[in-house]
PDB file of C-alpha atoms in Angstrom:
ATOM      1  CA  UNK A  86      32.417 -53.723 -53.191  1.00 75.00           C
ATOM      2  CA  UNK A  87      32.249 -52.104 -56.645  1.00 86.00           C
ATOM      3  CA  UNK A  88      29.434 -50.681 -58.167  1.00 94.00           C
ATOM      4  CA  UNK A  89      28.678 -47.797 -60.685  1.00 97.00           C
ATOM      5  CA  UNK A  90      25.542 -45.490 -60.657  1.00 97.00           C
ATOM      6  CA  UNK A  91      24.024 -43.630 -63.506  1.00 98.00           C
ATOM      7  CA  UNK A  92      21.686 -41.596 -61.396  1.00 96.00           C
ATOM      8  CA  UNK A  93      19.916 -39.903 -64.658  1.00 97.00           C
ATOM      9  CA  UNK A  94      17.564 -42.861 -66.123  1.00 97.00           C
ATOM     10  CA  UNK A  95      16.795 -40.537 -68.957  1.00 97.00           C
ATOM     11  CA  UNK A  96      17.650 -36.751 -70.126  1.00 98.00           C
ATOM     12  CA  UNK A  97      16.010 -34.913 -73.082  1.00 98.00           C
ATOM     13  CA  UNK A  98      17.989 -32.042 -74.759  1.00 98.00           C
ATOM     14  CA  UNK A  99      16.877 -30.388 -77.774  1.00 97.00           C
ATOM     15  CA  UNK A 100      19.735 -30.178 -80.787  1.00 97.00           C
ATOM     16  CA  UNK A 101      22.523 -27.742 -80.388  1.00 97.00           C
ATOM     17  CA  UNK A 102      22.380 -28.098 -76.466  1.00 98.00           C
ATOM     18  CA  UNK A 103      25.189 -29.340 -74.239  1.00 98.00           C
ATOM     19  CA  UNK A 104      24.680 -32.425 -71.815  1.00 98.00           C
ATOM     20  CA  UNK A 105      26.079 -34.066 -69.228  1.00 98.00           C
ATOM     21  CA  UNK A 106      25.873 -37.520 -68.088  1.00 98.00           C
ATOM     22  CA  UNK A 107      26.633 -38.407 -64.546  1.00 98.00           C
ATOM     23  CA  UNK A 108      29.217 -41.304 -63.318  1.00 98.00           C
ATOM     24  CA  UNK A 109      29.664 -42.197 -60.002  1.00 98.00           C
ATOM     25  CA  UNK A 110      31.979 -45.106 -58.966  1.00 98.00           C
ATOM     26  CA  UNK A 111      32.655 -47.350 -55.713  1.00 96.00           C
ATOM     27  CA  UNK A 112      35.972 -49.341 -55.301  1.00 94.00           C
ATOM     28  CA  UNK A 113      38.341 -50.229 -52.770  1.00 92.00           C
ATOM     29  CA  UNK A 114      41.210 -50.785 -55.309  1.00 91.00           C
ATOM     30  CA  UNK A 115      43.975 -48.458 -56.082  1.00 91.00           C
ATOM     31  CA  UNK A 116      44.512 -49.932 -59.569  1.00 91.00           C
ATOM     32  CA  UNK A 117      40.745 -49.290 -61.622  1.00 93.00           C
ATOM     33  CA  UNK A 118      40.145 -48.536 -64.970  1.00 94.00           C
ATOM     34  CA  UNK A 119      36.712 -46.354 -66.004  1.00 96.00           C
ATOM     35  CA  UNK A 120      34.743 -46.768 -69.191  1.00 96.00           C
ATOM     36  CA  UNK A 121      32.034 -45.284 -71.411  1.00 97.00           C
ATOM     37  CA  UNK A 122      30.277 -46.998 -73.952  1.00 97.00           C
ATOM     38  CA  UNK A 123      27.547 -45.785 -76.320  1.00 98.00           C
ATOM     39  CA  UNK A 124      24.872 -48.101 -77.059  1.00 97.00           C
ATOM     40  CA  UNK A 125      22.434 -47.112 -80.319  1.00 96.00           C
ATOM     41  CA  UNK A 126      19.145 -48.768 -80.610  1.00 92.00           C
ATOM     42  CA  UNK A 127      21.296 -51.586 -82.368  1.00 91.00           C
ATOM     43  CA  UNK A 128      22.483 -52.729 -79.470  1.00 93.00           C
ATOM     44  CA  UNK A 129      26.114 -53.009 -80.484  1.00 94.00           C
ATOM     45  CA  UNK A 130      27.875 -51.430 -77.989  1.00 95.00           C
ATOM     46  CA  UNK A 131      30.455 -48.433 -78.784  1.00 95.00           C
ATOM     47  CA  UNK A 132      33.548 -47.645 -77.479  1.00 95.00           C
ATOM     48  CA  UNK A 133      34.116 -43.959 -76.452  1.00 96.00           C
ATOM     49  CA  UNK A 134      36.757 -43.976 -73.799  1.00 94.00           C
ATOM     50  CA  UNK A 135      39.045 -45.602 -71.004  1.00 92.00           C
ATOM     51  CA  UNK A 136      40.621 -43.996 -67.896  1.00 93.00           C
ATOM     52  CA  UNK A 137      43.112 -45.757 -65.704  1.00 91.00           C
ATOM     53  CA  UNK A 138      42.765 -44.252 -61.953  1.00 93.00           C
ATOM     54  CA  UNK A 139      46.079 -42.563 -62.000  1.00 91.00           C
ATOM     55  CA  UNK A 140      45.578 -40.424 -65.127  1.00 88.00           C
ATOM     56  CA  UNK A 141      43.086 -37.536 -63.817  1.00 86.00           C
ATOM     57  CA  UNK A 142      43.412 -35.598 -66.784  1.00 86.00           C
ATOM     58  CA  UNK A 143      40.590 -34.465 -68.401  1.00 88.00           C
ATOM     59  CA  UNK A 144      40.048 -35.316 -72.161  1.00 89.00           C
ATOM     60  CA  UNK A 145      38.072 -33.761 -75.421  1.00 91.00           C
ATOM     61  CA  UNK A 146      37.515 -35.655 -78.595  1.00 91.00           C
ATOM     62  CA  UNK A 147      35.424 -33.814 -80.830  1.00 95.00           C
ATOM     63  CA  UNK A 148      31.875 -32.585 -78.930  1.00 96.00           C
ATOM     64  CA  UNK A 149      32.845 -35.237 -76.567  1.00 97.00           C
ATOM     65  CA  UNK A 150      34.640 -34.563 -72.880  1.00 96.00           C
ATOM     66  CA  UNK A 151      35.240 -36.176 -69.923  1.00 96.00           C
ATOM     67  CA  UNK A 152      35.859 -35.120 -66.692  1.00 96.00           C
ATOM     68  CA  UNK A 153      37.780 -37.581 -64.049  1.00 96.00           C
ATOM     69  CA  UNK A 154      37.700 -36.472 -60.193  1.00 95.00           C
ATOM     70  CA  UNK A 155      39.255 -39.096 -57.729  1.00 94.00           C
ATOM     71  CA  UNK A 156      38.105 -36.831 -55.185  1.00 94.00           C
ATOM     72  CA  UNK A 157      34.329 -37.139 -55.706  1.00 96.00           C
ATOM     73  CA  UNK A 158      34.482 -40.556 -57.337  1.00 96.00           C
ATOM     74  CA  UNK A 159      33.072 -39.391 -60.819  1.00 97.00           C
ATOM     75  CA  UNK A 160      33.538 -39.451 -64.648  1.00 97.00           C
ATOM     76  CA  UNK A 161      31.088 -37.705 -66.089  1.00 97.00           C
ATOM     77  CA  UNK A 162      30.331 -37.089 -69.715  1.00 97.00           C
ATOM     78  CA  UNK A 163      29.434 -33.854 -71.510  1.00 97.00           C
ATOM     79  CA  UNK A 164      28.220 -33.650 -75.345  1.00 97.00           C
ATOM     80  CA  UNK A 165      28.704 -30.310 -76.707  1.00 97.00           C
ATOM     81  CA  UNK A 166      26.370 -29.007 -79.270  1.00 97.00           C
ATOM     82  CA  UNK A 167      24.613 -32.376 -79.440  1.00 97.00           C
ATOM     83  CA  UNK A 168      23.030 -33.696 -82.010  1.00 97.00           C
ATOM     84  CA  UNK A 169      20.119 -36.441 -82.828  1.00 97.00           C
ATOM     85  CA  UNK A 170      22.774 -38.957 -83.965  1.00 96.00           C
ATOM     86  CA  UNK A 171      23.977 -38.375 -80.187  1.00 97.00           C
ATOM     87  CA  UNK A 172      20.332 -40.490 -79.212  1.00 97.00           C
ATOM     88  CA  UNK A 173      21.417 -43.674 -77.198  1.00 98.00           C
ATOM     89  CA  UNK A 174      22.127 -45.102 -74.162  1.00 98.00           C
ATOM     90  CA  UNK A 175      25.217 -45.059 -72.403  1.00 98.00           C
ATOM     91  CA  UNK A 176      27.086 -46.743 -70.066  1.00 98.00           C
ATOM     92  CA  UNK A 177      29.568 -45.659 -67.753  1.00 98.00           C
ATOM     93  CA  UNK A 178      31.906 -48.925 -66.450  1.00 97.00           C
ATOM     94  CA  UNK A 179      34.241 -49.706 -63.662  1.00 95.00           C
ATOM     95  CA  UNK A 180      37.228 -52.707 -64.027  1.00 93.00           C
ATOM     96  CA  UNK A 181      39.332 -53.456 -61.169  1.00 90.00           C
ATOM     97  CA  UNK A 182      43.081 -54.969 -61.681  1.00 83.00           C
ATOM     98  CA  UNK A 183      42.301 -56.372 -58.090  1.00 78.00           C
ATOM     99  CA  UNK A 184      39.239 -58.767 -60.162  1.00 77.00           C
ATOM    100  CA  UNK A 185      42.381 -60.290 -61.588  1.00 78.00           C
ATOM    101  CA  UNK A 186      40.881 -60.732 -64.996  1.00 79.00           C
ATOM    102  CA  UNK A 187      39.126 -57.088 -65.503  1.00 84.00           C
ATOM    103  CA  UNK A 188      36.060 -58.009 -65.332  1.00 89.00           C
ATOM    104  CA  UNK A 189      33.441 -55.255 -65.888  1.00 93.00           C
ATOM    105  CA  UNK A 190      30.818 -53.505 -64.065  1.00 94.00           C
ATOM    106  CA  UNK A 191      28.464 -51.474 -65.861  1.00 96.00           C
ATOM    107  CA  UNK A 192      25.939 -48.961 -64.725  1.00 97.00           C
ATOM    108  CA  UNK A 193      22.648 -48.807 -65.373  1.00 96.00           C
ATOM    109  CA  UNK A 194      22.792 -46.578 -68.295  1.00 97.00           C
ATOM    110  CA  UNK A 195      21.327 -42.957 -69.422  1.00 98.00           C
ATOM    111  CA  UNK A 196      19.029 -43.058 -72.083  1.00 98.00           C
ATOM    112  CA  UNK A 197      19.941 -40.083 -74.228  1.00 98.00           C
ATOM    113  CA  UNK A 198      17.289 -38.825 -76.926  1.00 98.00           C
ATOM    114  CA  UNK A 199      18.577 -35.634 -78.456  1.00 98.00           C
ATOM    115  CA  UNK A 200      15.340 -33.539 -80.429  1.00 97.00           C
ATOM    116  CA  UNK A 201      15.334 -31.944 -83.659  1.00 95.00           C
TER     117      UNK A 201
ATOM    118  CA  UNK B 162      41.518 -54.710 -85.943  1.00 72.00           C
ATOM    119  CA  UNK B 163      40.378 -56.240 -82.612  1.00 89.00           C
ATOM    120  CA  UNK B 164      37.202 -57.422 -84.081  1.00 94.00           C
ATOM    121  CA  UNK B 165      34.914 -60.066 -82.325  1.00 97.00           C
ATOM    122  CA  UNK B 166      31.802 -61.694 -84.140  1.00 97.00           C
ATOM    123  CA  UNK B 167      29.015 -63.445 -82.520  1.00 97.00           C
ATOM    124  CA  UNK B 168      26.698 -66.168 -84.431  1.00 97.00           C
ATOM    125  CA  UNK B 169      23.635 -65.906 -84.595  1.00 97.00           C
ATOM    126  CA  UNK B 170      23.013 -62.561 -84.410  1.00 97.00           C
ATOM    127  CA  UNK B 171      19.666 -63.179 -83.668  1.00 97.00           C
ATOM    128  CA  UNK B 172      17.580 -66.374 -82.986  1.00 97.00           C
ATOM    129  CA  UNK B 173      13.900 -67.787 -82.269  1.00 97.00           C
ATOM    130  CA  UNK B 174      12.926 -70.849 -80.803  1.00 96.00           C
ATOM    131  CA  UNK B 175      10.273 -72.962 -78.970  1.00 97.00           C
ATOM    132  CA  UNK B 176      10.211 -73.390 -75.534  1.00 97.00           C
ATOM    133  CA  UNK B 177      12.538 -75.838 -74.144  1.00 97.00           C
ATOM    134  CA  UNK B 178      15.095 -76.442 -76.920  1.00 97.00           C
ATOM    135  CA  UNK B 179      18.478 -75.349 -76.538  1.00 97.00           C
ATOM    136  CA  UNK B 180      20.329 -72.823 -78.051  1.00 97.00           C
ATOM    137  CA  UNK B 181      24.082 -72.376 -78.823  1.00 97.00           C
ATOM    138  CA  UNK B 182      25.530 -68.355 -79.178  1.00 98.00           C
ATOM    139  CA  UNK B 183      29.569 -68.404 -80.555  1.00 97.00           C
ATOM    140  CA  UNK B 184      31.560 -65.542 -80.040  1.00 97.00           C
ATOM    141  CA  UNK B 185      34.999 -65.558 -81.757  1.00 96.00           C
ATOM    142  CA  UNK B 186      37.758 -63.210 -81.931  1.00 95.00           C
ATOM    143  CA  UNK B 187      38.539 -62.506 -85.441  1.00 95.00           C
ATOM    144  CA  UNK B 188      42.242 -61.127 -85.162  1.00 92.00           C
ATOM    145  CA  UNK B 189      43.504 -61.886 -82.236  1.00 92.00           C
ATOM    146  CA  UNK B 190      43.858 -64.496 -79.659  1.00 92.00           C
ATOM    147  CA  UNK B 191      42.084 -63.885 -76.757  1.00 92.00           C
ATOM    148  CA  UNK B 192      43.261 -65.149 -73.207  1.00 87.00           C
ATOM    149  CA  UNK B 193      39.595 -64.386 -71.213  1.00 92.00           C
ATOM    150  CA  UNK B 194      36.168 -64.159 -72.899  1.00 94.00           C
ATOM    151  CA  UNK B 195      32.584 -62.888 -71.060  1.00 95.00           C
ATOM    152  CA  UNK B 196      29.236 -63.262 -71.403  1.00 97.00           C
ATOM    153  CA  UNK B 197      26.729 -60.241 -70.481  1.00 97.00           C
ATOM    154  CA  UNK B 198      22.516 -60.616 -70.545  1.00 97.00           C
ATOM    155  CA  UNK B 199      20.868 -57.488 -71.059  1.00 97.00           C
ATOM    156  CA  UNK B 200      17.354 -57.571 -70.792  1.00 95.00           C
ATOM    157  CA  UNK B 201      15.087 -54.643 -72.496  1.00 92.00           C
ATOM    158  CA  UNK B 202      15.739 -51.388 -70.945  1.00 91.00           C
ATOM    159  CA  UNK B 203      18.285 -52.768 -68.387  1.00 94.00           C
ATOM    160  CA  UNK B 204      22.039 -52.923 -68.205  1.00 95.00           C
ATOM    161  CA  UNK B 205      24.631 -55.071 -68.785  1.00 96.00           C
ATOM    162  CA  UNK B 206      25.031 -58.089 -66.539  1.00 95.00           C
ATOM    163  CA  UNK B 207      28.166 -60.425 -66.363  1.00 95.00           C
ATOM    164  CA  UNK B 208      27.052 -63.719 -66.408  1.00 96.00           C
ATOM    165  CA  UNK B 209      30.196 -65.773 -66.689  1.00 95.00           C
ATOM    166  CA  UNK B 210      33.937 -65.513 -67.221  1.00 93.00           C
ATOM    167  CA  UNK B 211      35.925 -68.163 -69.332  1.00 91.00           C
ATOM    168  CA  UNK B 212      39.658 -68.528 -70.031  1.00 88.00           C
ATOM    169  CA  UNK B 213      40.374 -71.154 -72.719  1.00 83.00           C
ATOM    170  CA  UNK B 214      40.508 -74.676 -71.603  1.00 81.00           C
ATOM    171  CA  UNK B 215      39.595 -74.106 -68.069  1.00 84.00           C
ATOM    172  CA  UNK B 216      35.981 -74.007 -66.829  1.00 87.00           C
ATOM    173  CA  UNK B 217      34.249 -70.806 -67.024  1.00 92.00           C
ATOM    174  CA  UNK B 218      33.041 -68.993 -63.216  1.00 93.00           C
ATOM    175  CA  UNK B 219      29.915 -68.322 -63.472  1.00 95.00           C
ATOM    176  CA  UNK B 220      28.505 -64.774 -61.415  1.00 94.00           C
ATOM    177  CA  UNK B 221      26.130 -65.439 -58.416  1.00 94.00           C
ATOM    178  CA  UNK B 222      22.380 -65.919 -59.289  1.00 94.00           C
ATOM    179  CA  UNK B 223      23.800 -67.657 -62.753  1.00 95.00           C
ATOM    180  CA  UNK B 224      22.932 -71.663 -62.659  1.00 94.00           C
ATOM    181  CA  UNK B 225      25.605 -73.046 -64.741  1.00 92.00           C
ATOM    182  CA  UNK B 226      23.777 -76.055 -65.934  1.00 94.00           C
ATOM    183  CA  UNK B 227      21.826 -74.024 -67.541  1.00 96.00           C
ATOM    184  CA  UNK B 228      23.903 -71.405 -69.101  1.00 97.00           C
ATOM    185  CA  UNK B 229      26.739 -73.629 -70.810  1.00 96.00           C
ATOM    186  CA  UNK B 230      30.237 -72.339 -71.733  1.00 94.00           C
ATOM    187  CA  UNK B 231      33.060 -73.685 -73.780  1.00 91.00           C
ATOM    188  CA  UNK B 232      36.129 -72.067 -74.416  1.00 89.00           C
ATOM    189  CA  UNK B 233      37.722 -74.278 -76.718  1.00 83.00           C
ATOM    190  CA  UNK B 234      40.188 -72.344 -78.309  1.00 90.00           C
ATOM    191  CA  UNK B 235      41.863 -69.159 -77.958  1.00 92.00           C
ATOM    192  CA  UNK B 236      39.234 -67.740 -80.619  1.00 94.00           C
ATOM    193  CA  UNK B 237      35.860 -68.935 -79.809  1.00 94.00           C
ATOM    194  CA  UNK B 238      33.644 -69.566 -76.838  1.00 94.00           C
ATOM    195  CA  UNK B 239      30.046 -70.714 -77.013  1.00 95.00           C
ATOM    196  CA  UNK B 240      27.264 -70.344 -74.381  1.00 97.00           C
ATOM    197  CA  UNK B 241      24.295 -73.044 -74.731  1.00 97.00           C
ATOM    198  CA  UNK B 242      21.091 -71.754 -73.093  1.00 97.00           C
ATOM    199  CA  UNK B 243      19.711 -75.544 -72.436  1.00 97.00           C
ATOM    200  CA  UNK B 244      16.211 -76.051 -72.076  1.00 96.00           C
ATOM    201  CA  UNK B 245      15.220 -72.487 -72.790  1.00 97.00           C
ATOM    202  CA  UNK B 246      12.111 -70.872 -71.522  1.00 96.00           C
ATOM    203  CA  UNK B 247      10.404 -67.162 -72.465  1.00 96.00           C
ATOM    204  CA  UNK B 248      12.206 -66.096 -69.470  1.00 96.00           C
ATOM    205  CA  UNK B 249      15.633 -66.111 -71.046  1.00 97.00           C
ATOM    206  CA  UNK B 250      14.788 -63.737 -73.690  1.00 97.00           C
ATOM    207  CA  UNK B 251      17.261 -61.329 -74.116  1.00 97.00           C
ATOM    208  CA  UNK B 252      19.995 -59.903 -75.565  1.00 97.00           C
ATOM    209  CA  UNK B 253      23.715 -61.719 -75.182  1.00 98.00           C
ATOM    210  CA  UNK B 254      26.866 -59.792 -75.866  1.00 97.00           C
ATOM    211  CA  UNK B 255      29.921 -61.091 -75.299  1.00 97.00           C
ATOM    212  CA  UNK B 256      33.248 -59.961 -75.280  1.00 96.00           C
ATOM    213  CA  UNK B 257      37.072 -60.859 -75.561  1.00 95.00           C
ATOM    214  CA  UNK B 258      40.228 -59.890 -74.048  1.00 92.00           C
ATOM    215  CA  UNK B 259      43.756 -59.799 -74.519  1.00 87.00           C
ATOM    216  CA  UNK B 260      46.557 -58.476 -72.443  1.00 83.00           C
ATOM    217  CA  UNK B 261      47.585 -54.858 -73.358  1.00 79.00           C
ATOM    218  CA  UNK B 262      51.042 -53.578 -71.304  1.00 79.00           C
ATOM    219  CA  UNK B 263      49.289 -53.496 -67.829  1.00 76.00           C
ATOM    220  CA  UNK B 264      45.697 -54.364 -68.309  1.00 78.00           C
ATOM    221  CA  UNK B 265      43.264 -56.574 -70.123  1.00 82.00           C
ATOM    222  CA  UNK B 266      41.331 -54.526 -73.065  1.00 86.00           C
ATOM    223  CA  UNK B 267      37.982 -56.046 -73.423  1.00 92.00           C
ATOM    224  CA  UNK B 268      36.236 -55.807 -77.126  1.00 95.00           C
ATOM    225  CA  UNK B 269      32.521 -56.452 -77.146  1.00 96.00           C
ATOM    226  CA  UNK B 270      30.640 -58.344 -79.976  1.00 97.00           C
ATOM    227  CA  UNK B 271      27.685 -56.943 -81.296  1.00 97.00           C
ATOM    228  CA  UNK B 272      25.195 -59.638 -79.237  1.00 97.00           C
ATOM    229  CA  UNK B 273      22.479 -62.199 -79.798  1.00 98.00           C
ATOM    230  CA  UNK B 274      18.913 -61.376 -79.342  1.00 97.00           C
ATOM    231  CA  UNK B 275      16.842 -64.969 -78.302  1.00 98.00           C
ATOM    232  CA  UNK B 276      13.461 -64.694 -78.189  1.00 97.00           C
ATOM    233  CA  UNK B 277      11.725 -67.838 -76.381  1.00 97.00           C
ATOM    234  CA  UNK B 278       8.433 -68.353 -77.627  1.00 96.00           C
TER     235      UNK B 278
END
């Protein structure tokens, strides 16, 4: 079955420090598609970035990066140089082609608070 | 573009009347739209998938008589919490899809907060 863990419930960095935010995935289909989503206390929930699972580059937008490994089942998340405006939850998220309509499964979140 | 609205974006009400939530896709037409509950401090939970004019399918643990869903048009989907109780406070996003090359790209609203009293 398909699931997603966020093993870190919470991380505190002060400013200016790099973090990274763990994503594990489980699925049984060749065909997936991996998410993360920022969520600020507003609740409206922020796109950051898509993988499909046969592109395994890596990718850097801005502070941001991502790091895809099929091998270990992971897409994790690194902020460089973070800032408070980083301070939010995120999600990583898993959709399956095999689910026929993409439905998604989210994680459990990381709760991100980034000190002045 | 891509832009999906929900209505209200937040709401109060006394035990046991029923709310209705919309969710409409401003700029495009979309084929499948969801419905998440996220309580406080908790992640995202599917609730239900719809695809207009069809009946929506509804996750496990979801009672459907409850949770209502209408897809009526290609643009907007509602979800009725009948009957509601303190219980289903929370916070309802939903979201909307349309078919882009290979996959489905999902675009979330920016939710409904019900508070039960």
């Amino acid at each position: 079955a398909q699931k997603v863990t966020q093993a870190q419930t919470e991380i505190s960095v002060v400013e200016k420090e790099d973090v990274t935010l763990d994503c594990v995935y489980e699925t049984r289909d060749t065909t997936y598609y991996l998410f993360w989503y920022k969520q600020p206390p507003s609740g409206e929930l922020v796109f950051l970035i898509r993988r499909n699972s046969f592109d395994e580059q890596n990718e850097i937008s801005g502070r941001y990066s991502w790091n895809f490994q099929k091998s270990t089942s992971s897409f994790n998340f690194t902020i460089t140089a973070s800032q408070v405006v980083d301070s939010a939850v995120y999600f990583c998220a898993l959709s399956e082609a095999a689910s026929g309509t993409y439905k998604y499964i989210f994680g459990t979140g990381t709760r991100l608070k980034v000190l002045a | 573009g891509a832009v999906v609205s929900q209505h209200p974006s937040w709401v109060i009400c006394k035990s046991g009347t029923s709310v209705k939530i919309e969710c409409r896709s401003l700029d495009f037409q979309a084929t499948t739209m969801f419905w998440y509950r996220q309580f406080p401090k908790q992640s995202l939970m599917l609730m239900a998938t719809s695809n207009e004019g069809s009946k929506a399918t509804y996750e496990q643990g979801v009672e459907k008589d409850k949770f209502l869903i209408n897809h009526a048009s290609l643009t907007l989907s509602t979800l009725t919490v009948t009957s509601a109780h303190p219980e289903d406070s929370s916070f309802y996003i939903c979201s909307a899809s349309f078919r882009r090359g290979s996959y489905n790209e999902q675009f979330f609203g920016p939710g409904t907060r019900l508070t039960v009293l």
